[in-house]
Amino acid sequence: MGVFTDESEVYTYLGGIFELATKKDGLSDKLAGSGVVLRIHYTDPDATITVDMPNKEVETGGASTKEPNVELFMTADTGNRFWLGKVNLSVAMARGTVRAKGPVPKLLKLIPTAKELFPEYEKMLTEAGRDDLVNA
């Protein structure tokens, strides 16, 4: 069993950090300029998050109408650890912990921007009393 008890927790925290990213001044414009529509397929528990960076929209669940140009496949635990700064996405892809489909270099260019959100993610978890996720 992973650190998240169900898909709603994945949407609350992993979806929540993307919601924050699409609304944060300065950061949202950097993401929008990338042209990336990212869909992440999580397992353990199963959950899907689609981030339309150009339109600054986040959709959760499998019924998204957005057409992704980059897709990632990973466990929700790996997603949690990434946002805590504990997973190097390039290394995870090389090891097969994360699988990718589409123009991955476009996504990798966004990693320095994503790192700005690492403290925000940890703060979100801490304020929610989720030290179990912070320490996972």
PDB file of C-alpha atoms in Angstrom:
ATOM      1  CA  MET A   1       0.000   0.000   0.000  1.00  0.00           C
ATOM      2  CA  GLY A   2       1.267   3.454  -0.936  1.00  0.00           C
ATOM      3  CA  VAL A   3       1.338   6.550   1.235  1.00  0.00           C
ATOM      4  CA  PHE A   4      -1.957   7.869  -0.153  1.00  0.00           C
ATOM      5  CA  THR A   5      -5.055   6.052   1.068  1.00  0.00           C
ATOM      6  CA  ASP A   6      -7.185   6.770  -2.010  1.00  0.00           C
ATOM      7  CA  GLU A   7      -7.318   8.737  -5.239  1.00  0.00           C
ATOM      8  CA  SER A   8      -8.995  11.741  -3.595  1.00  0.00           C
ATOM      9  CA  GLU A   9      -5.831  12.268  -1.533  1.00  0.00           C
ATOM     10  CA  VAL A  10      -3.747  12.145  -4.710  1.00  0.00           C
ATOM     11  CA  TYR A  11      -5.989  14.834  -6.204  1.00  0.00           C
ATOM     12  CA  THR A  12      -5.866  16.925  -3.033  1.00  0.00           C
ATOM     13  CA  TYR A  13      -2.087  17.006  -2.740  1.00  0.00           C
ATOM     14  CA  LEU A  14      -0.526  16.151  -6.117  1.00  0.00           C
ATOM     15  CA  GLY A  15      -3.348  17.852  -7.990  1.00  0.00           C
ATOM     16  CA  GLY A  16      -3.224  20.697  -5.488  1.00  0.00           C
ATOM     17  CA  ILE A  17       0.395  21.543  -6.242  1.00  0.00           C
ATOM     18  CA  PHE A  18      -0.438  21.796  -9.941  1.00  0.00           C
ATOM     19  CA  GLU A  19      -3.427  24.017  -9.105  1.00  0.00           C
ATOM     20  CA  LEU A  20      -1.058  26.269  -7.177  1.00  0.00           C
ATOM     21  CA  ALA A  21       1.434  26.292 -10.054  1.00  0.00           C
ATOM     22  CA  THR A  22      -1.178  27.390 -12.584  1.00  0.00           C
ATOM     23  CA  LYS A  23      -2.203  30.324 -10.401  1.00  0.00           C
ATOM     24  CA  LYS A  24       1.120  31.516  -8.981  1.00  0.00           C
ATOM     25  CA  ASP A  25       2.286  34.867 -10.353  1.00  0.00           C
ATOM     26  CA  GLY A  26       5.299  34.578 -12.632  1.00  0.00           C
ATOM     27  CA  LEU A  27       5.404  30.794 -12.414  1.00  0.00           C
ATOM     28  CA  SER A  28       2.126  30.214 -14.257  1.00  0.00           C
ATOM     29  CA  ASP A  29       3.322  32.295 -17.217  1.00  0.00           C
ATOM     30  CA  LYS A  30       6.569  30.289 -17.443  1.00  0.00           C
ATOM     31  CA  LEU A  31       4.566  27.072 -17.503  1.00  0.00           C
ATOM     32  CA  ALA A  32       2.072  28.441 -20.031  1.00  0.00           C
ATOM     33  CA  GLY A  33       4.880  29.386 -22.404  1.00  0.00           C
ATOM     34  CA  SER A  34       6.066  25.778 -22.495  1.00  0.00           C
ATOM     35  CA  GLY A  35       3.082  24.624 -24.535  1.00  0.00           C
ATOM     36  CA  VAL A  36       2.980  21.422 -22.473  1.00  0.00           C
ATOM     37  CA  VAL A  37      -0.266  19.618 -21.782  1.00  0.00           C
ATOM     38  CA  LEU A  38       0.834  17.004 -19.262  1.00  0.00           C
ATOM     39  CA  ARG A  39      -1.116  13.951 -18.197  1.00  0.00           C
ATOM     40  CA  ILE A  40       0.219  11.962 -15.267  1.00  0.00           C
ATOM     41  CA  HIS A  41      -1.051   8.446 -14.705  1.00  0.00           C
ATOM     42  CA  TYR A  42      -0.487   7.426 -11.089  1.00  0.00           C
ATOM     43  CA  THR A  43      -0.792   3.962  -9.614  1.00  0.00           C
ATOM     44  CA  ASP A  44      -1.174   2.807  -6.006  1.00  0.00           C
ATOM     45  CA  PRO A  45      -3.776   4.318  -5.890  1.00  0.00           C
ATOM     46  CA  ASP A  46      -4.862   4.804  -9.485  1.00  0.00           C
ATOM     47  CA  ALA A  47      -5.387   8.474 -10.310  1.00  0.00           C
ATOM     48  CA  THR A  48      -4.984  10.707 -13.365  1.00  0.00           C
ATOM     49  CA  ILE A  49      -4.092  14.401 -13.411  1.00  0.00           C
ATOM     50  CA  THR A  50      -4.034  16.471 -16.585  1.00  0.00           C
ATOM     51  CA  VAL A  51      -2.323  19.857 -16.535  1.00  0.00           C
ATOM     52  CA  ASP A  52      -3.029  22.161 -19.470  1.00  0.00           C
ATOM     53  CA  MET A  53      -0.193  24.611 -18.886  1.00  0.00           C
ATOM     54  CA  PRO A  54      -0.999  27.005 -21.772  1.00  0.00           C
ATOM     55  CA  ASN A  55      -4.584  27.448 -20.514  1.00  0.00           C
ATOM     56  CA  LYS A  56      -3.591  27.229 -16.829  1.00  0.00           C
ATOM     57  CA  GLU A  57      -6.098  24.462 -16.099  1.00  0.00           C
ATOM     58  CA  VAL A  58      -5.901  21.257 -14.065  1.00  0.00           C
ATOM     59  CA  GLU A  59      -8.305  18.353 -14.493  1.00  0.00           C
ATOM     60  CA  THR A  60      -8.418  15.295 -12.273  1.00  0.00           C
ATOM     61  CA  GLY A  61      -9.805  11.904 -13.142  1.00  0.00           C
ATOM     62  CA  GLY A  62      -9.846   9.858 -16.291  1.00  0.00           C
ATOM     63  CA  ALA A  63     -12.576  11.862 -18.038  1.00  0.00           C
ATOM     64  CA  SER A  64     -10.310  14.769 -19.008  1.00  0.00           C
ATOM     65  CA  THR A  65     -11.113  16.289 -22.387  1.00  0.00           C
ATOM     66  CA  LYS A  66      -7.618  17.741 -22.772  1.00  0.00           C
ATOM     67  CA  GLU A  67      -5.302  16.097 -25.285  1.00  0.00           C
ATOM     68  CA  PRO A  68      -1.862  15.634 -23.670  1.00  0.00           C
ATOM     69  CA  ASN A  69       1.358  16.067 -25.603  1.00  0.00           C
ATOM     70  CA  VAL A  70       3.436  14.596 -22.754  1.00  0.00           C
ATOM     71  CA  GLU A  71       2.420  11.716 -20.491  1.00  0.00           C
ATOM     72  CA  LEU A  72       4.119  10.351 -17.394  1.00  0.00           C
ATOM     73  CA  PHE A  73       3.449   7.042 -15.665  1.00  0.00           C
ATOM     74  CA  MET A  74       4.512   6.504 -12.033  1.00  0.00           C
ATOM     75  CA  THR A  75       3.328   5.493  -8.586  1.00  0.00           C
ATOM     76  CA  ALA A  76       1.690   8.181  -6.475  1.00  0.00           C
ATOM     77  CA  ASP A  77       4.516   7.638  -3.958  1.00  0.00           C
ATOM     78  CA  THR A  78       7.037   8.624  -6.638  1.00  0.00           C
ATOM     79  CA  GLY A  79       4.976  11.731  -7.409  1.00  0.00           C
ATOM     80  CA  ASN A  80       4.914  12.661  -3.729  1.00  0.00           C
ATOM     81  CA  ARG A  81       8.677  12.150  -3.411  1.00  0.00           C
ATOM     82  CA  PHE A  82       9.300  14.225  -6.570  1.00  0.00           C
ATOM     83  CA  TRP A  83       7.467  17.230  -5.121  1.00  0.00           C
ATOM     84  CA  LEU A  84       9.464  16.849  -1.912  1.00  0.00           C
ATOM     85  CA  GLY A  85      12.659  17.145  -3.989  1.00  0.00           C
ATOM     86  CA  LYS A  86      13.653  13.524  -3.376  1.00  0.00           C
ATOM     87  CA  VAL A  87      13.333  12.219  -6.957  1.00  0.00           C
ATOM     88  CA  ASN A  88      15.410  13.332  -9.932  1.00  0.00           C
ATOM     89  CA  LEU A  89      13.023  12.932 -12.866  1.00  0.00           C
ATOM     90  CA  SER A  90      15.769  12.234 -15.434  1.00  0.00           C
ATOM     91  CA  VAL A  91      17.301   9.518 -13.256  1.00  0.00           C
ATOM     92  CA  ALA A  92      13.869   8.034 -12.487  1.00  0.00           C
ATOM     93  CA  MET A  93      13.134   7.790 -16.215  1.00  0.00           C
ATOM     94  CA  ALA A  94      16.512   6.189 -16.891  1.00  0.00           C
ATOM     95  CA  ARG A  95      15.833   3.592 -14.166  1.00  0.00           C
ATOM     96  CA  GLY A  96      12.273   2.956 -15.350  1.00  0.00           C
ATOM     97  CA  THR A  97      10.673   4.195 -12.129  1.00  0.00           C
ATOM     98  CA  VAL A  98       8.961   6.825 -14.272  1.00  0.00           C
ATOM     99  CA  ARG A  99       7.914   6.131 -17.846  1.00  0.00           C
ATOM    100  CA  ALA A 100       7.328   8.935 -20.305  1.00  0.00           C
ATOM    101  CA  LYS A 101       5.597   9.379 -23.642  1.00  0.00           C
ATOM    102  CA  GLY A 102       5.917  12.423 -25.899  1.00  0.00           C
ATOM    103  CA  PRO A 103       8.469  15.249 -26.175  1.00  0.00           C
ATOM    104  CA  VAL A 104      10.157  14.703 -22.816  1.00  0.00           C
ATOM    105  CA  PRO A 105      12.805  17.442 -23.361  1.00  0.00           C
ATOM    106  CA  LYS A 106      10.011  20.047 -23.231  1.00  0.00           C
ATOM    107  CA  LEU A 107       9.023  18.696 -19.832  1.00  0.00           C
ATOM    108  CA  LEU A 108      12.571  18.446 -18.506  1.00  0.00           C
ATOM    109  CA  LYS A 109      13.090  22.140 -19.281  1.00  0.00           C
ATOM    110  CA  LEU A 110      10.372  22.855 -16.711  1.00  0.00           C
ATOM    111  CA  ILE A 111      12.136  21.070 -13.835  1.00  0.00           C
ATOM    112  CA  PRO A 112      13.955  24.209 -12.584  1.00  0.00           C
ATOM    113  CA  THR A 113      10.588  25.984 -12.529  1.00  0.00           C
ATOM    114  CA  ALA A 114       8.952  23.057 -10.722  1.00  0.00           C
ATOM    115  CA  LYS A 115      11.662  23.141  -8.059  1.00  0.00           C
ATOM    116  CA  GLU A 116      10.297  26.526  -6.960  1.00  0.00           C
ATOM    117  CA  LEU A 117       7.232  24.619  -5.745  1.00  0.00           C
ATOM    118  CA  PHE A 118       9.063  22.060  -3.594  1.00  0.00           C
ATOM    119  CA  PRO A 119       8.855  24.214  -0.417  1.00  0.00           C
ATOM    120  CA  GLU A 120       5.195  25.023  -1.197  1.00  0.00           C
ATOM    121  CA  TYR A 121       4.355  21.328  -1.456  1.00  0.00           C
ATOM    122  CA  GLU A 122       6.020  20.492   1.838  1.00  0.00           C
ATOM    123  CA  LYS A 123       4.251  23.448   3.476  1.00  0.00           C
ATOM    124  CA  MET A 124       0.889  22.234   2.107  1.00  0.00           C
ATOM    125  CA  LEU A 125       1.457  18.788   3.606  1.00  0.00           C
ATOM    126  CA  THR A 126       2.697  20.138   6.936  1.00  0.00           C
ATOM    127  CA  GLU A 127      -0.255  22.531   7.294  1.00  0.00           C
ATOM    128  CA  ALA A 128      -2.598  19.608   6.606  1.00  0.00           C
ATOM    129  CA  GLY A 129      -0.923  17.596   9.381  1.00  0.00           C
ATOM    130  CA  ARG A 130       0.402  15.074   6.863  1.00  0.00           C
ATOM    131  CA  ASP A 131       3.864  14.480   8.276  1.00  0.00           C
ATOM    132  CA  ASP A 132       3.446  10.878   7.080  1.00  0.00           C
ATOM    133  CA  LEU A 133       3.612  12.177   3.485  1.00  0.00           C
ATOM    134  CA  VAL A 134       6.490  14.553   4.241  1.00  0.00           C
ATOM    135  CA  ASN A 135       8.529  11.706   5.728  1.00  0.00           C
ATOM    136  CA  ALA A 136       7.542   9.063   3.160  1.00  0.00           C
TER     137      ALA A 136
END
